Amino acid sequence: MGYYVEVEAGIRAFVEEVGTGRPVVFLHGWPQNHQLFEYQFNELPKHGFRCIGIDFRGFGKSDRPWHGYSYDRLADDVRVIVEALQLKNAALIGFSMGGAVAIRYMARYGGDRINQLLLLAAAAPSFTQREGFPYGMKKEEVNAIIDAAYKDRPNMANDFGRMFFASQISDSFRSWVNDQAFEASSQGTIKCAESLRDEDLRPDLAKIQVPTTIFHGALDRICPYALAMAMHEGIANSKLIRFERSGHGVFYDELAKFNQELLTSLNQVRYRIGNAGFVR
């Protein structure tokens, strides 16, 4: 079922739920929406999980305000939704930019209501190169993407999409992923690209105190594998799972392996805490 939650006065975020059981919150990447997790939503409810997909403001079916695209504000939106649903002992899954927002949520709110973090090809701890961090894109490269979004956003999305997967995918599937980018607002696309360029999550990593699993493709051309190693080093007791044949779209490039590893990680924490305390 789908519904809206008001995350700020006059601004609503779209949320879709599938299944019942332990809540699992999904945060999508730039510039897509929650539909990107279709092949996880098809699987997890079979195993007793309640999948909750959020469209960030400016993306998918959510409202499209002019403001509010910093990691802090996006994390605040997630917080409002988690509180509105009264979630407890939830797993938080963030892909790409969604992984960055998930990290900021954990640092900003002390992981309240969340007892497990899963980072998928996360755009963290910094999406761009900076002093002391020579990994990721150069800021000039992101500036070029932003400039292209101002001039020809559909072509920019197509070019970005060509870097997404390492496996052979159908033209129809690639079009489906690109169509999600086309659904996004231009303002949300541009302002979130600026956040990707400018935000630095390195100080946030040490604040994460829940079991954390990092899923990352060895062939990722958008968030290189060095980012995964930096997160693994910065997040205490985290686990890093390397997908040798995956690019940025780690959730699909090796779909069967990914879903199995995801279920294993989710079940390990679920079995540890039992079913007590799960509420809507």
Coordinates of C-alpha atoms in Angstrom, one line a residue, residues 33-261:
N33 CA 13.1 6.4 -6.2
H34 CA 11.9 3.5 -4.1
Q35 CA 10.9 1.5 -7.1
L36 CA 14.6 0.7 -7.6
F37 CA 14.2 -2.0 -4.8
E38 CA 11.4 -3.9 -6.7
Y39 CA 13.5 -7.1 -6.7
Q40 CA 14.0 -7.0 -2.9
F41 CA 10.3 -6.1 -2.2
N42 CA 9.4 -9.2 -4.2
E43 CA 11.5 -11.4 -2.0
L44 CA 11.8 -10.1 1.6
P45 CA 8.0 -10.3 2.5
K46 CA 8.2 -14.1 1.8
H47 CA 10.6 -14.3 4.8
G48 CA 8.7 -12.2 7.3
F49 CA 9.9 -8.7 6.6
R50 CA 7.9 -5.5 6.2
C51 CA 9.4 -3.5 3.4
I52 CA 9.0 0.3 3.7
G53 CA 10.2 2.3 0.7
I54 CA 10.5 6.1 1.0
D55 CA 10.7 8.5 -1.9
F56 CA 12.9 11.4 -0.9
R57 CA 11.4 14.9 -1.4
G58 CA 11.9 15.9 -5.0
F59 CA 11.9 12.3 -6.2
G60 CA 9.3 9.7 -7.2
K61 CA 5.8 10.5 -6.0
S62 CA 6.9 12.8 -3.1
D63 CA 6.3 16.5 -3.1
R64 CA 8.9 18.7 -4.9
P65 CA 9.8 21.7 -2.8
W66 CA 12.4 24.3 -3.7
H67 CA 14.4 23.7 -0.5
G68 CA 15.5 21.0 1.8
Y69 CA 18.0 18.8 0.0
S70 CA 20.9 18.7 2.5
Y71 CA 21.7 15.4 4.1
D72 CA 20.5 16.8 7.4
R73 CA 17.1 17.7 6.1
L74 CA 16.7 14.4 4.2
A75 CA 17.6 12.5 7.4
D76 CA 15.1 14.6 9.3
D77 CA 12.4 13.5 6.8
V78 CA 13.3 9.9 7.4
R79 CA 13.1 10.6 11.1
V80 CA 9.6 12.0 10.8
I81 CA 8.4 8.9 8.9
V82 CA 10.0 6.5 11.3
E83 CA 8.4 8.3 14.2
A84 CA 5.0 8.5 12.5
L85 CA 5.1 4.7 11.9
Q86 CA 6.3 4.1 15.4
L87 CA 8.9 1.7 14.1
K88 CA 11.0 -0.3 16.5
N89 CA 14.1 -2.5 16.0
A90 CA 14.0 -1.6 12.3
A91 CA 16.7 -2.3 9.7
L92 CA 17.8 0.8 7.6
I93 CA 19.0 0.1 4.1
G94 CA 20.5 2.9 2.1
F95 CA 21.7 2.7 -1.5
S96 CA 24.2 5.2 -3.0
M97 CA 23.0 8.7 -1.9
G98 CA 20.5 6.9 0.3
G99 CA 23.4 5.2 2.1
A100 CA 24.9 8.6 2.8
V101 CA 21.5 9.8 4.2
A102 CA 21.3 6.6 6.3
I103 CA 24.7 7.3 7.8
R104 CA 23.7 10.9 8.6
Y105 CA 20.5 9.6 10.2
M106 CA 22.4 7.2 12.4
A107 CA 24.8 9.9 13.5
R108 CA 22.2 12.7 13.9
Y109 CA 19.7 10.6 15.9
G110 CA 21.9 8.1 17.6
G111 CA 20.3 5.3 15.6
D112 CA 17.0 5.7 17.4
R113 CA 14.4 3.0 16.4
I114 CA 17.1 1.4 14.2
N115 CA 19.1 -1.6 15.3
Q116 CA 20.8 -2.5 12.0
L117 CA 22.3 -0.6 9.1
L118 CA 22.9 -2.0 5.6
L119 CA 24.9 0.2 3.1
L120 CA 24.6 -0.7 -0.6
A121 CA 27.2 1.0 -2.8
A122 CA 26.9 3.9 -0.5
A123 CA 28.1 7.4 -1.6
A124 CA 30.1 7.7 1.6
P125 CA 32.0 8.7 3.5
S126 CA 32.6 11.3 0.8
F127 CA 31.3 11.0 -2.8
T128 CA 34.0 13.4 -4.0
Q129 CA 37.8 13.7 -3.5
R130 CA 38.9 16.2 -0.8
E131 CA 41.9 16.8 1.5
G132 CA 42.9 13.5 3.1
F133 CA 40.5 11.6 0.9
P134 CA 41.7 10.9 -2.6
Y135 CA 38.8 8.6 -3.6
G136 CA 35.6 9.1 -5.5
M137 CA 34.8 11.6 -8.2
K138 CA 36.5 15.0 -8.5
K139 CA 34.3 17.9 -7.7
E140 CA 34.8 19.2 -11.2
E141 CA 33.2 16.0 -12.5
V142 CA 30.1 16.5 -10.4
N143 CA 30.0 20.1 -11.5
A144 CA 29.9 18.9 -15.1
I145 CA 26.9 16.6 -14.2
I146 CA 25.1 19.5 -12.5
D147 CA 25.8 21.7 -15.6
A148 CA 24.4 18.9 -17.8
A149 CA 21.3 18.7 -15.6
Y150 CA 20.6 22.4 -16.2
K151 CA 21.1 22.0 -20.0
D152 CA 19.7 18.5 -20.9
R153 CA 18.6 16.6 -17.8
P154 CA 17.3 13.5 -19.8
N155 CA 20.6 13.1 -21.6
M156 CA 22.5 13.6 -18.3
A157 CA 20.4 10.8 -16.7
N158 CA 21.1 8.5 -19.7
D159 CA 24.8 9.1 -19.5
F160 CA 24.8 8.5 -15.7
G161 CA 22.8 5.3 -16.2
R162 CA 25.4 3.9 -18.6
M163 CA 27.8 3.6 -15.6
F164 CA 25.2 1.9 -13.4
F165 CA 25.5 -1.8 -14.1
A166 CA 28.4 -4.1 -14.8
S167 CA 26.2 -7.0 -15.9
Q168 CA 24.4 -7.3 -19.2
I169 CA 20.9 -5.9 -18.7
S170 CA 18.1 -5.6 -21.2
D171 CA 17.4 -2.3 -22.9
S172 CA 13.9 -2.4 -21.3
F173 CA 15.4 -2.7 -17.8
R174 CA 17.9 0.2 -18.5
S175 CA 15.0 2.3 -19.7
W176 CA 13.0 1.5 -16.6
V177 CA 15.9 2.7 -14.4
N178 CA 16.3 5.8 -16.5
D179 CA 12.6 6.5 -16.4
Q180 CA 12.8 6.8 -12.6
A181 CA 15.4 9.5 -13.0
F182 CA 13.2 11.3 -15.5
E183 CA 10.4 11.3 -12.9
A184 CA 12.5 13.3 -10.4
S185 CA 12.2 17.0 -10.1
S186 CA 15.0 19.1 -11.7
Q187 CA 15.4 21.0 -8.4
G188 CA 15.8 17.9 -6.3
T189 CA 18.1 16.3 -8.9
I190 CA 20.4 19.4 -9.0
K191 CA 20.4 20.2 -5.2
C192 CA 21.0 16.6 -4.2
A193 CA 23.9 16.5 -6.7
E194 CA 25.3 19.5 -4.9
S195 CA 24.9 17.7 -1.6
L196 CA 26.7 14.7 -3.0
R197 CA 29.5 17.0 -4.1
D198 CA 29.8 19.0 -0.8
E199 CA 28.9 16.7 2.1
D200 CA 31.5 14.9 4.2
L201 CA 30.4 12.0 6.4
R202 CA 33.8 11.0 7.8
P203 CA 33.0 12.4 11.3
D204 CA 29.7 10.5 11.3
L205 CA 31.1 7.0 10.9
A206 CA 32.4 6.6 14.5
K207 CA 28.9 7.4 15.8
I208 CA 27.3 4.3 14.3
Q209 CA 26.8 1.7 17.1
V210 CA 24.6 -0.9 15.4
P211 CA 25.5 -4.0 13.4
T212 CA 26.4 -2.7 10.0
T213 CA 26.9 -4.6 6.7
I214 CA 28.5 -2.9 3.7
F215 CA 27.5 -4.4 0.2
H216 CA 29.8 -3.1 -2.6
G217 CA 30.6 -4.0 -6.1
A218 CA 34.3 -4.4 -7.1
L219 CA 33.4 -2.9 -10.5
D220 CA 31.6 0.2 -9.2
R221 CA 32.5 3.2 -11.4
I222 CA 30.3 5.7 -9.5
C223 CA 31.2 4.9 -5.9
P224 CA 34.6 3.1 -6.2
Y225 CA 35.4 0.2 -3.9
A226 CA 37.8 2.3 -2.0
L227 CA 34.8 4.1 -0.5
A228 CA 33.6 0.7 0.9
M229 CA 37.0 0.1 2.5
A230 CA 36.9 3.6 4.1
M231 CA 33.5 2.9 5.5
H232 CA 34.5 -0.5 6.8
E233 CA 37.5 1.1 8.5
G234 CA 35.5 3.9 10.0
I235 CA 32.5 1.9 11.3
A236 CA 33.3 -0.2 14.3
N237 CA 32.7 -4.0 13.9
S238 CA 31.2 -3.5 10.4
K239 CA 31.2 -6.3 7.9
L240 CA 32.2 -5.8 4.2
I241 CA 30.8 -8.0 1.5
R242 CA 32.5 -7.7 -1.9
F243 CA 30.6 -8.5 -5.1
E244 CA 33.2 -9.3 -7.7
R245 CA 31.0 -9.0 -10.7
S246 CA 28.9 -6.0 -9.6
G247 CA 29.0 -2.4 -10.5
H248 CA 27.1 0.4 -8.8
G249 CA 23.8 -1.5 -9.2
V250 CA 25.0 -4.1 -6.7
F251 CA 21.3 -4.9 -5.8
Y252 CA 20.8 -6.3 -9.3
D253 CA 24.1 -7.1 -11.0
E254 CA 24.4 -10.3 -8.9
L255 CA 20.7 -10.5 -7.9
A256 CA 20.6 -14.0 -6.4
K257 CA 23.7 -13.6 -4.4
F258 CA 22.7 -10.1 -3.2
N259 CA 19.3 -11.2 -2.0
Q260 CA 20.7 -14.2 -0.2
E261 CA 23.4 -12.1 1.5

